[in-house]
PDB file of C-alpha atoms and ligand atoms in Angstrom:
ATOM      1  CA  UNK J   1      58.099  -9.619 -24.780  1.00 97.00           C
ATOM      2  CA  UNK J   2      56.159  -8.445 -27.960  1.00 98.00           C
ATOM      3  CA  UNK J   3      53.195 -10.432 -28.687  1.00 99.00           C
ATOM      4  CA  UNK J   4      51.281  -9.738 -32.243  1.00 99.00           C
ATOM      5  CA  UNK J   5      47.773 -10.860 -31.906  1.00 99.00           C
ATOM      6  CA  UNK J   6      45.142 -10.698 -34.853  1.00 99.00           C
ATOM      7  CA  UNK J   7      41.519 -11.786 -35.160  1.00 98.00           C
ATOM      8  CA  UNK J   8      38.399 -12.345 -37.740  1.00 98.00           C
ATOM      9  CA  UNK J   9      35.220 -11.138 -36.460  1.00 98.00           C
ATOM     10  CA  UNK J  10      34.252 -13.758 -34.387  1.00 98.00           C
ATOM     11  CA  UNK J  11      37.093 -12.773 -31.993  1.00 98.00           C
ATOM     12  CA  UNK J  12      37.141  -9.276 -31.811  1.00 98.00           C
ATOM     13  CA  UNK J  13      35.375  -9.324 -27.882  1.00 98.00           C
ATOM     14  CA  UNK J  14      37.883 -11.734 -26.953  1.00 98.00           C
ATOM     15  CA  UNK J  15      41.053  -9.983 -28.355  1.00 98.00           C
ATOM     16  CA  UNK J  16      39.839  -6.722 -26.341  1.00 98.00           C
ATOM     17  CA  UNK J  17      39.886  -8.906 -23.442  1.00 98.00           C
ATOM     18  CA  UNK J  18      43.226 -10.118 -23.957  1.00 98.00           C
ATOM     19  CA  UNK J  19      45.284  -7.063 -24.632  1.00 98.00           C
ATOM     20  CA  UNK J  20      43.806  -4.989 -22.307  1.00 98.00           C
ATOM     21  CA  UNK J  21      45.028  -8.299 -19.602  1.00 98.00           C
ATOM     22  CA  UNK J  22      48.008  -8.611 -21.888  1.00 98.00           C
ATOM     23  CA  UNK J  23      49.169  -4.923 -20.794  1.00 98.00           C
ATOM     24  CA  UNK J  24      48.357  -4.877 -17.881  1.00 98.00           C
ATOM     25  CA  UNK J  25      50.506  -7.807 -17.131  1.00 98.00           C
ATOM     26  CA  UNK J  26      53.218  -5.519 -19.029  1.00 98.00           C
ATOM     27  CA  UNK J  27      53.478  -7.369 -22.325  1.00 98.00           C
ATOM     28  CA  UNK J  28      53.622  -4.833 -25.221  1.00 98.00           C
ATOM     29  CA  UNK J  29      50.740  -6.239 -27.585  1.00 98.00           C
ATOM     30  CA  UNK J  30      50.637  -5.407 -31.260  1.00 98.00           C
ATOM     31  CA  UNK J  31      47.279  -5.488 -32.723  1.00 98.00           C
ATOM     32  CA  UNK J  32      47.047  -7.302 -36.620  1.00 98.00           C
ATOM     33  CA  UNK J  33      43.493  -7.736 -35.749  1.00 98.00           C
ATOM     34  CA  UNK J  34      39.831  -7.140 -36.984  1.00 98.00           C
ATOM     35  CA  UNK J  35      38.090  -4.251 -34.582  1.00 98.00           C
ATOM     36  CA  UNK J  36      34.648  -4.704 -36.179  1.00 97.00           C
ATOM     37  CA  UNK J  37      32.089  -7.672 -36.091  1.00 93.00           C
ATOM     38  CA  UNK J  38      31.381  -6.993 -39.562  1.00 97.00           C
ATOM     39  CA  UNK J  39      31.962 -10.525 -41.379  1.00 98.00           C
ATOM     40  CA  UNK J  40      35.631 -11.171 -42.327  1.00 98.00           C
ATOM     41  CA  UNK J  41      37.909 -13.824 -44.012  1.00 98.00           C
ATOM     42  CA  UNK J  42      40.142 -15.478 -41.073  1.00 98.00           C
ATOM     43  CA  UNK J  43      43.407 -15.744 -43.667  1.00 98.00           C
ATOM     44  CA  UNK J  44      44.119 -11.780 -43.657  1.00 98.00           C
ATOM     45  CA  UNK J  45      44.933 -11.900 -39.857  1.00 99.00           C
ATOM     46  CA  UNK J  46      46.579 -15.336 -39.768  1.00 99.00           C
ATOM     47  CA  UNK J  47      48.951 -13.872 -42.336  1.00 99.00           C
ATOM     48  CA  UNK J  48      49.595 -10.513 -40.355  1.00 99.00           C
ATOM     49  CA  UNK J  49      50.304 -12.046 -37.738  1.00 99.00           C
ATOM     50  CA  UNK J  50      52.682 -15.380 -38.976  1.00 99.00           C
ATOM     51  CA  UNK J  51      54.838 -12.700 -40.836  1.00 98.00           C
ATOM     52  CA  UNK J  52      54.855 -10.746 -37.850  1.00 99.00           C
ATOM     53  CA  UNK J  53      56.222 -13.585 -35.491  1.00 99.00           C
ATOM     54  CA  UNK J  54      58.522 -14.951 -38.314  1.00 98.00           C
ATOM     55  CA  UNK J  55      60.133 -11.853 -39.582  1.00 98.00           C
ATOM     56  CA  UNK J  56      61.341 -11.201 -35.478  1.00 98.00           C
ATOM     57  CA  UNK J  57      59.091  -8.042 -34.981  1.00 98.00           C
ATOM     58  CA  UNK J  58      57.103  -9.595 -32.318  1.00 98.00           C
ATOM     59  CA  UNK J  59      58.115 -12.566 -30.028  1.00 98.00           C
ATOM     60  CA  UNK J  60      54.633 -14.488 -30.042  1.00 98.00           C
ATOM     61  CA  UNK J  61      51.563 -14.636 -31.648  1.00 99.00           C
ATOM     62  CA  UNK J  62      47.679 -15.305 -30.784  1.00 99.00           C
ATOM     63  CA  UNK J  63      44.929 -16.226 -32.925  1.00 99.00           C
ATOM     64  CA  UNK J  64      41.362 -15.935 -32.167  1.00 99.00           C
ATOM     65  CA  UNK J  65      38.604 -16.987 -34.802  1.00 98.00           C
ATOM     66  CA  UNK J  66      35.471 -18.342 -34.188  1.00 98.00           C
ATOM     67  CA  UNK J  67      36.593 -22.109 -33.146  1.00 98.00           C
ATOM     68  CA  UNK J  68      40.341 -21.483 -33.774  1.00 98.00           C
ATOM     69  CA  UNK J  69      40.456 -23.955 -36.395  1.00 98.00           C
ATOM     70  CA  UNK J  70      40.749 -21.884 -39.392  1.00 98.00           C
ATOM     71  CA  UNK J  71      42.812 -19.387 -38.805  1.00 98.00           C
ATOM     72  CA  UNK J  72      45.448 -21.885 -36.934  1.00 99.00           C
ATOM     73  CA  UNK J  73      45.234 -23.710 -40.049  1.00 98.00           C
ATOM     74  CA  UNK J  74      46.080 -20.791 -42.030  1.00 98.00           C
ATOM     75  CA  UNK J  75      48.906 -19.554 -40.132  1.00 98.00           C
ATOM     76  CA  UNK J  76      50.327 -22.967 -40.384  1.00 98.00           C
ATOM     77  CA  UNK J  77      50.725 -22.465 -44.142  1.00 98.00           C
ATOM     78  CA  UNK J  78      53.447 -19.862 -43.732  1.00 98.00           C
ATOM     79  CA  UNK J  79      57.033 -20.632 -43.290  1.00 98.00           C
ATOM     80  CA  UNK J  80      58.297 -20.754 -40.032  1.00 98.00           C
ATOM     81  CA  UNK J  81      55.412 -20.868 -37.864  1.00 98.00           C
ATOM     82  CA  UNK J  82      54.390 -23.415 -34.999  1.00 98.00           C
ATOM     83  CA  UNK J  83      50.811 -22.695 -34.370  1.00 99.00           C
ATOM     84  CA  UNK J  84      49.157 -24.729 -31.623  1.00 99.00           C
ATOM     85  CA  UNK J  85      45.034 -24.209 -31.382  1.00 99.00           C
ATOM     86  CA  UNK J  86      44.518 -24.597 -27.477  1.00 99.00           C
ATOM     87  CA  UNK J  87      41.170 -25.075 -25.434  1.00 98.00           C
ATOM     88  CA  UNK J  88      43.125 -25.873 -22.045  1.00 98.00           C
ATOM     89  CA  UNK J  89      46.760 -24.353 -20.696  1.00 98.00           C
ATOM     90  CA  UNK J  90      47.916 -27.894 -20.035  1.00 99.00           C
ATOM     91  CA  UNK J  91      47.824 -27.607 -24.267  1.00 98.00           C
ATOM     92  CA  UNK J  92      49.242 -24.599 -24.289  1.00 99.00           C
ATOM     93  CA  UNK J  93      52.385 -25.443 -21.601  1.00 98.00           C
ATOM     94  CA  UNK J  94      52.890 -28.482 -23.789  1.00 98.00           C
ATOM     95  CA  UNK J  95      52.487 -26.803 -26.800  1.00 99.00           C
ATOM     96  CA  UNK J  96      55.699 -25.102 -25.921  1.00 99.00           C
ATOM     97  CA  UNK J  97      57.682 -27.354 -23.958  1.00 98.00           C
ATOM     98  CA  UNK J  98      57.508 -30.121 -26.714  1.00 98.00           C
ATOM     99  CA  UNK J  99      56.473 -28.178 -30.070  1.00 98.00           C
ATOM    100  CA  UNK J 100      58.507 -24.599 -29.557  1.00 98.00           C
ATOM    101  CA  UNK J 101      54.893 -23.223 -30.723  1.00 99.00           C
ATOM    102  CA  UNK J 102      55.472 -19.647 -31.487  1.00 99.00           C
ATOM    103  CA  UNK J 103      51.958 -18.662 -32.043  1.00 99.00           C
ATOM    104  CA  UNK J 104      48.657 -19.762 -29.926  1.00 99.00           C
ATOM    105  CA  UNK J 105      45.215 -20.298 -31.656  1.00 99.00           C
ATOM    106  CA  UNK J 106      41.725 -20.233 -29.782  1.00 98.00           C
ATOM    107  CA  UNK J 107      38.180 -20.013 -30.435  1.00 98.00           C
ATOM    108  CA  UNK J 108      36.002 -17.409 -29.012  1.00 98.00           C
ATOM    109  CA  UNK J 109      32.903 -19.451 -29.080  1.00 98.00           C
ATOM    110  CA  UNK J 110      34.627 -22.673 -27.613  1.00 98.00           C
ATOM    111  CA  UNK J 111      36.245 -20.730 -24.340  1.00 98.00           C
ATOM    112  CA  UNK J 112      35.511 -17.986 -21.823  1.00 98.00           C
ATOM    113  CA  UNK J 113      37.596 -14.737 -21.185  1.00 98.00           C
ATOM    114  CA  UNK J 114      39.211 -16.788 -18.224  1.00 98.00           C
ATOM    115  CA  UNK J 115      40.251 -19.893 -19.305  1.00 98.00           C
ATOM    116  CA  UNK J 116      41.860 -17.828 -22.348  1.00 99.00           C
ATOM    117  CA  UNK J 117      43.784 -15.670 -19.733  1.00 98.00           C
ATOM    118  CA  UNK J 118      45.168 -19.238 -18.645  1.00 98.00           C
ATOM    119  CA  UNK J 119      46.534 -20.378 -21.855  1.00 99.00           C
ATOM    120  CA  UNK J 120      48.097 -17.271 -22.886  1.00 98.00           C
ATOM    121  CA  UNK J 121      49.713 -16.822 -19.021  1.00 98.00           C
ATOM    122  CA  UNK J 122      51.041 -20.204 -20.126  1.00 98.00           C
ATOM    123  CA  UNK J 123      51.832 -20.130 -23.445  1.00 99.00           C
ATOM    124  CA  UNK J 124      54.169 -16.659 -22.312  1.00 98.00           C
ATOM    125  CA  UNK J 125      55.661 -18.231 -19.358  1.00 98.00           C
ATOM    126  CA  UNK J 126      56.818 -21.480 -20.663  1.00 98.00           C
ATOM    127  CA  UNK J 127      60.097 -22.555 -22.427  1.00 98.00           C
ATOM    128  CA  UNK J 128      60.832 -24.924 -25.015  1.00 98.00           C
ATOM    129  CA  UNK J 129      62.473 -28.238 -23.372  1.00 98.00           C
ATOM    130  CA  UNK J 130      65.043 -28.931 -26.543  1.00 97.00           C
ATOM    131  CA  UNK J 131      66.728 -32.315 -26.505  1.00 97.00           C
ATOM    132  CA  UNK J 132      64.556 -35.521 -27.684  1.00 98.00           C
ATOM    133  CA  UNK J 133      61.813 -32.541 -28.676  1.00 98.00           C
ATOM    134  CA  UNK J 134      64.441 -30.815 -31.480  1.00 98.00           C
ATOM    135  CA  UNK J 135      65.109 -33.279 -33.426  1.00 98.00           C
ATOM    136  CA  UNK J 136      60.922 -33.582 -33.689  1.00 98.00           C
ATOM    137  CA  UNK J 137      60.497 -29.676 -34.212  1.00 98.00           C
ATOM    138  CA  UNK J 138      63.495 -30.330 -36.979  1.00 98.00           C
ATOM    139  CA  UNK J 139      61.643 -32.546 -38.869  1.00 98.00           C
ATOM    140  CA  UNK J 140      58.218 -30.358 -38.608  1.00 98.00           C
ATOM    141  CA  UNK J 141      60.795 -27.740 -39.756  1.00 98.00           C
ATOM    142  CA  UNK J 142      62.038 -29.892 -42.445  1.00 98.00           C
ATOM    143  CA  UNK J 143      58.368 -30.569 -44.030  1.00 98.00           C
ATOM    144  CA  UNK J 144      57.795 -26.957 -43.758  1.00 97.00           C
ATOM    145  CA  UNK J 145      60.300 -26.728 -46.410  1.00 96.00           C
ATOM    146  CA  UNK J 146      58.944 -29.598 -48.677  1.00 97.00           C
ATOM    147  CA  UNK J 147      61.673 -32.110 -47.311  1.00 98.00           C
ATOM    148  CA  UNK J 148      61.092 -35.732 -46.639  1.00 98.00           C
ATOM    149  CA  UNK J 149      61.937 -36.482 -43.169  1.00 98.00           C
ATOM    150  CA  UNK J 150      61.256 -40.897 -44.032  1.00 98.00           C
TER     151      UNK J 150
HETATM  152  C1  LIG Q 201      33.591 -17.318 -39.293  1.00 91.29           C
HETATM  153  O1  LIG Q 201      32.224 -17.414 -39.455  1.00 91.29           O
HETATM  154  C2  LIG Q 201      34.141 -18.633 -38.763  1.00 91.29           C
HETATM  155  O2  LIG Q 201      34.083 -19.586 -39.758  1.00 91.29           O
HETATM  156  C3  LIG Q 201      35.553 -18.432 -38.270  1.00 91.29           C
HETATM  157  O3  LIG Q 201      35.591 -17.493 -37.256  1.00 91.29           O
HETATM  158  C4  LIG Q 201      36.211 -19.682 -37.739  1.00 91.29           C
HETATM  159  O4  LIG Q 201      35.443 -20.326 -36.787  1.00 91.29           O
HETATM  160  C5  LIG Q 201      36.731 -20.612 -38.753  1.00 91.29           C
HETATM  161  O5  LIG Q 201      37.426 -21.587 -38.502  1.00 91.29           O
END
């Protein structure tokens, strides 16, 4: 699996941590990502990364700001993506299994090195459960494209 994963400044400790555990787990990790703390707008890596997942270069995505909020919200603005911000891997397995998420948001100042390691195990692991769940992810696909699903 090839997972794009792309950062502001606020996340740049946290993405180190990842792809380094990311590859050594045998993932192949693309980097979209800020490598300096210098201050940075959270859109430019949202972006990389959405058009990464969406165009079929990489599998997956994950997106680390400072709280995850903004830059989940951003990637959420481009067509085709499914981002889920997750604190927890029980978000992250559900995220999946009901949602088909195809990228993962988190915030490196609301979670440790570790309990990131357990969403993105998670997130990578888990498969989409289909049936009742489609026809929801259908209609989040069909407001994606400006359709009314009333
Ligand atoms: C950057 O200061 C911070 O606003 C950003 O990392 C993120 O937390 C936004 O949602």
């Amino acid at each position: 699996m090839k997972i794009a994963i792309g950062n502001d400044h606020g996340g740049v400790e946290l993405k180190r941590h990842l792809v380094q555990y990311l590859e050594g787990k045998g993932f192949e990790v693309v980097n979209f990502g800020s490598d300096v703390t210098e201050s940075t707008d959270y859109p430019i890596y949202a972006e990389r990364v959405s058009k990464a997942v969406v165009s079929g270069e990489c599998d997956k995505g994950i997106l680390i700001c400072g709280t995850g909020i903004g830059i989940s919200i951003s990637a959420n603005k481009i067509h085709g993506v499914r981002c889920a911000l997750c604190s927890e891997p029980v978000s992250a397995q559900l995220a999946r299994q009901h949602n088909d998420a195809n990228i993962v948001a988190m915030g490196a100042r609301t979670i440790g090195p570790v309990m990131a390691e357990g969403i993105v195990d998670v997130f990578m692991s888990t498969e989409f459960q289909g049936g009742r769940h489609q026809r929801r992810v259908d209609k989040i696909m069909m407001l994606d494209r400006g359709e009314s699903v009333q």
